[in-house]
Tab-separated table of N, CA, C and O in Angstrom:
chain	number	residue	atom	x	y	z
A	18	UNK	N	25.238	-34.258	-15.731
A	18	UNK	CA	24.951	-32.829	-15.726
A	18	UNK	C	23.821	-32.492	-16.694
A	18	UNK	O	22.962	-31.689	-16.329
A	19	UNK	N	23.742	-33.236	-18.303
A	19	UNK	CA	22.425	-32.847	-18.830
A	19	UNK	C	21.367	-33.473	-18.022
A	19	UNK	O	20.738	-32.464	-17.704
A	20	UNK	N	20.856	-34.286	-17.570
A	20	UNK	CA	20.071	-34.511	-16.620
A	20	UNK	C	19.447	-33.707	-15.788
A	20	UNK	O	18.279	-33.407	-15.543
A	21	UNK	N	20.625	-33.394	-15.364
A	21	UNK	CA	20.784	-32.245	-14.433
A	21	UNK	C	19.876	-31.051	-14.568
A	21	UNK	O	19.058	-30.552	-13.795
A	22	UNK	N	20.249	-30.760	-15.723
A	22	UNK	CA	19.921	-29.410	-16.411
A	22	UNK	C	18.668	-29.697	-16.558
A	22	UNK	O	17.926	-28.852	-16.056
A	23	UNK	N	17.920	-30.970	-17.284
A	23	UNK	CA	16.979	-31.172	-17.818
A	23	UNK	C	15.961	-31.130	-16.469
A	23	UNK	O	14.921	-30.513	-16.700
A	24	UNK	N	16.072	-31.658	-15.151
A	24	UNK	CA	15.287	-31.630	-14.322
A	24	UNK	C	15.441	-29.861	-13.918
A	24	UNK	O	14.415	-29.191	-13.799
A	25	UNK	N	16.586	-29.343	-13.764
A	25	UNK	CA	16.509	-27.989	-13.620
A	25	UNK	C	15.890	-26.941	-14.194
A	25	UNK	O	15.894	-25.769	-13.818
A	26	UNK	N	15.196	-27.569	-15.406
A	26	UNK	CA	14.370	-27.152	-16.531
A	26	UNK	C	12.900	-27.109	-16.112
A	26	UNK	O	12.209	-26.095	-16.025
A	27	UNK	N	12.606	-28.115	-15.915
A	27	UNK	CA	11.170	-28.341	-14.899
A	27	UNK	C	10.603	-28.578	-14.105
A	27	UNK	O	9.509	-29.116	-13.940
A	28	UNK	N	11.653	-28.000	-13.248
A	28	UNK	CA	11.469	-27.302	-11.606
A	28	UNK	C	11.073	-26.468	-11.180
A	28	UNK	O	11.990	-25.650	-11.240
A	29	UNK	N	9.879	-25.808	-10.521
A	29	UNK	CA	9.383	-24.499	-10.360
A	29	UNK	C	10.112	-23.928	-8.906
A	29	UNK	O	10.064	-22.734	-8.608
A	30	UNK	N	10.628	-24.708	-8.254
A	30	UNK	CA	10.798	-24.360	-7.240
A	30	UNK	C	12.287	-23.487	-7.047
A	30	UNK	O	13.318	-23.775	-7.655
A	31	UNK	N	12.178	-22.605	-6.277
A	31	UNK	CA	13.536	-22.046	-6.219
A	31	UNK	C	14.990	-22.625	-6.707
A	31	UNK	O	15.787	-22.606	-7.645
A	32	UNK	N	14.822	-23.018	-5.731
A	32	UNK	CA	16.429	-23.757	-5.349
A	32	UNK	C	15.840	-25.376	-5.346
A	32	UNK	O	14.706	-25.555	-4.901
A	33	UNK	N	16.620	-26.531	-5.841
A	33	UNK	CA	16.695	-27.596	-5.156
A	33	UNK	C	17.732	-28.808	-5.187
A	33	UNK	O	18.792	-28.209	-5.006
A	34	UNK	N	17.954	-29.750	-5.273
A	34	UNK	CA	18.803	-30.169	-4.369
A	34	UNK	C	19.759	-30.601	-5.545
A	34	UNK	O	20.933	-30.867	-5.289
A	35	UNK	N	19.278	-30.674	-6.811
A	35	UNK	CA	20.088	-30.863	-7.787
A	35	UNK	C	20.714	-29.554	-8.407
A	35	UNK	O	21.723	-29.649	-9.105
A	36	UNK	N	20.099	-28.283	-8.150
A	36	UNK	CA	20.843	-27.415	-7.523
A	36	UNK	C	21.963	-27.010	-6.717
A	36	UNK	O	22.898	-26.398	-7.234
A	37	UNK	N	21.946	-27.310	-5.447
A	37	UNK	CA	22.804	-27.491	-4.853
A	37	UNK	C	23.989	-28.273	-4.732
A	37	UNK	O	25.047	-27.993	-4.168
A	38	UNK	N	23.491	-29.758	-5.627
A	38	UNK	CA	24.749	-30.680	-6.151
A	38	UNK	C	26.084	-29.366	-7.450
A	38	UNK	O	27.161	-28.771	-7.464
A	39	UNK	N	25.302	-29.562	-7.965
A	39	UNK	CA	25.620	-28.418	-9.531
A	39	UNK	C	26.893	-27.238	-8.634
A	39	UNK	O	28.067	-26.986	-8.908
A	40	UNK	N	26.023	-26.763	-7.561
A	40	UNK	CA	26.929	-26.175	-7.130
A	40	UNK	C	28.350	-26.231	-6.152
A	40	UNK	O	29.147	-25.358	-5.810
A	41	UNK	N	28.247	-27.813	-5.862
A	41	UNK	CA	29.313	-28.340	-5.061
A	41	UNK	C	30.198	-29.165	-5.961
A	41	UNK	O	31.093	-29.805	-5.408
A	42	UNK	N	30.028	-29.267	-7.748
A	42	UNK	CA	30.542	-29.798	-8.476
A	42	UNK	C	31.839	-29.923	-8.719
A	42	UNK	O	32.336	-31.030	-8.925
A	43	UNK	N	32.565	-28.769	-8.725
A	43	UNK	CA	33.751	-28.318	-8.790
A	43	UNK	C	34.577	-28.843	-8.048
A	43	UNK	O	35.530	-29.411	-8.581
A	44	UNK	N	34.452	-28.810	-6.382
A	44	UNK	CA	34.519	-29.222	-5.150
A	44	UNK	C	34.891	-30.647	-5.255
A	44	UNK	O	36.061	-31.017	-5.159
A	45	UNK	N	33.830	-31.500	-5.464
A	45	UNK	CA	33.824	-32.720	-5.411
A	45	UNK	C	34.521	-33.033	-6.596
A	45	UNK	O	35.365	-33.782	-6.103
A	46	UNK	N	34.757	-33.009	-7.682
A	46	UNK	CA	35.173	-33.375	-8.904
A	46	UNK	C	36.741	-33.340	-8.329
A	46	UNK	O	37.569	-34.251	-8.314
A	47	UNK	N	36.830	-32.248	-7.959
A	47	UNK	CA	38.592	-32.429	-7.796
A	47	UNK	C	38.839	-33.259	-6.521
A	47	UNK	O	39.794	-34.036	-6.532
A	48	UNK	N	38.217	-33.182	-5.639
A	48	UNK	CA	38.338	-33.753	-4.429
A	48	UNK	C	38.125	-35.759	-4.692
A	48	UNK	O	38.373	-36.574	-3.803
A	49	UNK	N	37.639	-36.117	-6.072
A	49	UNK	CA	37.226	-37.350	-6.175
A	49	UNK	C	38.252	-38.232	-7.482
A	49	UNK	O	38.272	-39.372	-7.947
A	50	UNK	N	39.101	-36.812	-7.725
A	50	UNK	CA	40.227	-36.730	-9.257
A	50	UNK	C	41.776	-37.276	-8.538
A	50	UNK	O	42.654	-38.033	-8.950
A	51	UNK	N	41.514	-36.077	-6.635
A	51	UNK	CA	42.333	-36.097	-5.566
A	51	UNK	C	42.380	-37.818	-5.390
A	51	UNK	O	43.111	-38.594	-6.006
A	52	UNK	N	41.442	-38.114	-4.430
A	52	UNK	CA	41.328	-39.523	-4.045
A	52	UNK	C	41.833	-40.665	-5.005
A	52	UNK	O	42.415	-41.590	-4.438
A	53	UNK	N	41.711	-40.733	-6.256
A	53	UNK	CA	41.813	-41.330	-7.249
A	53	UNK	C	43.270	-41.414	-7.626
A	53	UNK	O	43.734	-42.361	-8.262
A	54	UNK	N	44.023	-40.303	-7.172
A	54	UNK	CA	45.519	-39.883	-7.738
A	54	UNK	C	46.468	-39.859	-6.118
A	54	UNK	O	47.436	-39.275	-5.632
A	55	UNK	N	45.461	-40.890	-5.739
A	55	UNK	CA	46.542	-41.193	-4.428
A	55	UNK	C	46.408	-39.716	-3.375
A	55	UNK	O	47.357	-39.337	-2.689
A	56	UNK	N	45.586	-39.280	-3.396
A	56	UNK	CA	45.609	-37.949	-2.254
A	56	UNK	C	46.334	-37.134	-2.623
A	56	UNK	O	46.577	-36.264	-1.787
A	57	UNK	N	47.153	-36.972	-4.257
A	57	UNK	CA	47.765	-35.331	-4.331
A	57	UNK	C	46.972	-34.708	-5.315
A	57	UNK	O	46.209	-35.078	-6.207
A	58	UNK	N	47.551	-33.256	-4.700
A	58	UNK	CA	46.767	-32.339	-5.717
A	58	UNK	C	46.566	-32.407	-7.085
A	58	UNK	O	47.407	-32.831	-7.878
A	59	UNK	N	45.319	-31.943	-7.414
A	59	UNK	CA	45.539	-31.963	-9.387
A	59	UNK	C	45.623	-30.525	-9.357
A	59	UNK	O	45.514	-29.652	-8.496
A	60	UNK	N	45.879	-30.583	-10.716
A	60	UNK	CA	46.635	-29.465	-11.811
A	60	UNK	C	45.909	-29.832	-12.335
A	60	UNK	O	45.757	-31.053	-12.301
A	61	UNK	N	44.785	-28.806	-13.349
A	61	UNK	CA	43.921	-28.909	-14.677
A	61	UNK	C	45.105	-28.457	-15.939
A	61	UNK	O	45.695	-27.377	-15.949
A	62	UNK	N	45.239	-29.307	-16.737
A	62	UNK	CA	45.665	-29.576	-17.825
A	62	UNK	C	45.049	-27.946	-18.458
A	62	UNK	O	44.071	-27.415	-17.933
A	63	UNK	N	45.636	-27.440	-19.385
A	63	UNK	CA	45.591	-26.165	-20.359
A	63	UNK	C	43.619	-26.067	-21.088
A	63	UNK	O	42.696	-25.254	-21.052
A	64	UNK	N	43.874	-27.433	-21.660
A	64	UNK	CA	42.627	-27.656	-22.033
A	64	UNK	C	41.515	-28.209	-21.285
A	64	UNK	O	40.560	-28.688	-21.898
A	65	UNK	N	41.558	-28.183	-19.635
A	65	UNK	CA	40.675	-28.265	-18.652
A	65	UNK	C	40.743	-26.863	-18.279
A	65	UNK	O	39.595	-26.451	-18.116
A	66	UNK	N	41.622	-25.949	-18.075
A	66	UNK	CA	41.718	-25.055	-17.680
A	66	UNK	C	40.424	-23.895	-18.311
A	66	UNK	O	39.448	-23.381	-17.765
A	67	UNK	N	41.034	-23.809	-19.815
A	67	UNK	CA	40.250	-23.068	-21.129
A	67	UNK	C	38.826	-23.553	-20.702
A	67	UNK	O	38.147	-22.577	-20.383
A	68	UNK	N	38.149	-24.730	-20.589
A	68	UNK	CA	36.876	-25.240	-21.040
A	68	UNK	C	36.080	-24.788	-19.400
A	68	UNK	O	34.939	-24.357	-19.229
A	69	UNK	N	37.110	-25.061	-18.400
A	69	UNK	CA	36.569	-24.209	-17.428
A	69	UNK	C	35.696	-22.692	-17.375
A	69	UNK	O	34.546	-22.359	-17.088
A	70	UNK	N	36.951	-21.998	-17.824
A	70	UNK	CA	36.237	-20.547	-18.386
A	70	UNK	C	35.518	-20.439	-19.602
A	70	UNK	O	35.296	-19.302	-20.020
A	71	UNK	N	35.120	-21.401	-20.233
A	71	UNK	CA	34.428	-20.866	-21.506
A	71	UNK	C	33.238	-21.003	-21.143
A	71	UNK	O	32.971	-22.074	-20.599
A	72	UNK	N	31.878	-19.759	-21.353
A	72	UNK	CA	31.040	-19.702	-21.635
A	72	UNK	C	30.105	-20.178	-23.213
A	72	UNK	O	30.727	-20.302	-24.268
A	73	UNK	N	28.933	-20.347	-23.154
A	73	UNK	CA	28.540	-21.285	-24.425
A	73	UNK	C	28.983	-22.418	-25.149
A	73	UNK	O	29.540	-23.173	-24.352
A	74	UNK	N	28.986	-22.633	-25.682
A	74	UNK	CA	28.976	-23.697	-26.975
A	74	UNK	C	30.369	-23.820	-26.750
A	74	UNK	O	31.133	-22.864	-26.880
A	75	UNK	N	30.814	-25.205	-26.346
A	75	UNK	CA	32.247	-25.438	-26.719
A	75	UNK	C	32.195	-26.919	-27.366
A	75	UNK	O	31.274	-27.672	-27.052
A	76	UNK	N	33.028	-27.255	-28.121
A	76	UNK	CA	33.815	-28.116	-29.580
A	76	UNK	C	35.067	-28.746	-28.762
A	76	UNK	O	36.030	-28.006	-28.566
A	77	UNK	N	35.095	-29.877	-28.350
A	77	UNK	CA	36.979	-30.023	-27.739
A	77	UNK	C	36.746	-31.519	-28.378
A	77	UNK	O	35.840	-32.352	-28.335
A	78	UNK	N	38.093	-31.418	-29.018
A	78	UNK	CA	38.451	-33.038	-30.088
A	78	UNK	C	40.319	-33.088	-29.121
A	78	UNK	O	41.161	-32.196	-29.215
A	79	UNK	N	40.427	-34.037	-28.518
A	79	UNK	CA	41.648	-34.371	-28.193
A	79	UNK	C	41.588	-35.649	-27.685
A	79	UNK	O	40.676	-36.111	-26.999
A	80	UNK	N	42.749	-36.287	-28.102
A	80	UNK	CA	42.890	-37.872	-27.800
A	80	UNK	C	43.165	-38.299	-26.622
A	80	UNK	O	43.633	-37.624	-25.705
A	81	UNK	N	42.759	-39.944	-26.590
A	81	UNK	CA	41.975	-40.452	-25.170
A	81	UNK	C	43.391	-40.225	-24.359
A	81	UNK	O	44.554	-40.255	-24.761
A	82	UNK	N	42.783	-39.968	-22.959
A	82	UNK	CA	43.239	-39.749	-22.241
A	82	UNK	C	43.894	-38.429	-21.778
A	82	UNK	O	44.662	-38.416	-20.815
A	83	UNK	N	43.548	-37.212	-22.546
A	83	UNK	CA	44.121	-36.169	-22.261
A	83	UNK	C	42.695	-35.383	-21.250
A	83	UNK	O	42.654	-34.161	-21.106
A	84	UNK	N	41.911	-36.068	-20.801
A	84	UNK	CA	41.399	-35.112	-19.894
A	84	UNK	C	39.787	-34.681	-20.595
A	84	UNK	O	38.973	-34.031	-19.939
A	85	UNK	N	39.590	-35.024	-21.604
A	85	UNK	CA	38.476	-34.258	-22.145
A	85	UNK	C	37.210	-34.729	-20.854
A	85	UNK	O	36.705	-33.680	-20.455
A	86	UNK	N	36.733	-35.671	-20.296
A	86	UNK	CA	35.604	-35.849	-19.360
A	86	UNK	C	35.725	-34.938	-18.590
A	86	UNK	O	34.857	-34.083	-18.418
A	87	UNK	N	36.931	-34.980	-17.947
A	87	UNK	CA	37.358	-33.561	-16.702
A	87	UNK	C	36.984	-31.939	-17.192
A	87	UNK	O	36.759	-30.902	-16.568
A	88	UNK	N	37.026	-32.188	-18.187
A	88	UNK	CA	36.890	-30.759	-19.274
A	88	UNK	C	35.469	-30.454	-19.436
A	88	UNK	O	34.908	-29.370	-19.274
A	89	UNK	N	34.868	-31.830	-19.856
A	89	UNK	CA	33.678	-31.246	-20.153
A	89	UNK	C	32.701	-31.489	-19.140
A	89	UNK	O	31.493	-31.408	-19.366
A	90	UNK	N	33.359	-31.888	-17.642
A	90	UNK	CA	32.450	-31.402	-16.413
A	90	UNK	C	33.216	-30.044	-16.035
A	90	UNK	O	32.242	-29.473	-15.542
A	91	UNK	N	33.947	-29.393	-15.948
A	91	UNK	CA	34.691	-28.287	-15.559
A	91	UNK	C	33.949	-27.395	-16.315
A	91	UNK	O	33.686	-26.392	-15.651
A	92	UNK	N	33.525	-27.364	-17.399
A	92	UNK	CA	32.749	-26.330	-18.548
A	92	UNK	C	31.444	-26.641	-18.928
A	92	UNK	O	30.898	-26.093	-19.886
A	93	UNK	N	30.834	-27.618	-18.129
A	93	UNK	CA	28.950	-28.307	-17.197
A	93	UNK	C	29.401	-27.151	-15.887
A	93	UNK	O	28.450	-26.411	-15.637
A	94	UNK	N	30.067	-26.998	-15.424
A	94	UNK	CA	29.882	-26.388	-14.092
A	94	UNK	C	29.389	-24.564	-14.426
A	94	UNK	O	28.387	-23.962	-14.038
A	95	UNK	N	30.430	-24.130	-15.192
A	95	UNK	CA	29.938	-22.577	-15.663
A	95	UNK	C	28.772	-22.626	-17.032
A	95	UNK	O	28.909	-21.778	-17.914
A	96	UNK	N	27.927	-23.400	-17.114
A	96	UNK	CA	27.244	-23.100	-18.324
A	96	UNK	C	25.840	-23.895	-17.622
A	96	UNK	O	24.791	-23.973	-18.262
């Protein structure tokens, strides 16, 4: 996603296709969290949930395995 951003940075053009990824992120992330967990639904954890809705600058310290990657693409998607 910084990548992301960084080509989205010096792009003049409207819309483009890393654009359009950015915006199917959400989508695919769970749909690839799905596949991974045997085809059932996920549930975002409290602290996937929060980092989802947070706008700006977010800080998340929690130990391995509680989700922080999922978190900090869930809160790449709104920022």
């Amino acid at each position: 996603c910084l990548i992301a951003c960084d080509h989205l940075a010096s792009d003049r053009a409207e819309k483009n296709e890393v654009l359009t990824a950015l915006e199917h992120l959400a989508d695919s992330l769970k749909s690839g969290i799905e596949r991974k967990n045997g085809g059932r639904p996920v549930n975002w954890n409290d602290t996937q949930e929060k980092a989802s809705s947070s706008r700006g600058d977010l800080f998340l310290s929690a130990p391995t395995g509680s989700g922080k990657t999922e978190a900090a693409l869930l809160w790449s998607i709104s920022n």
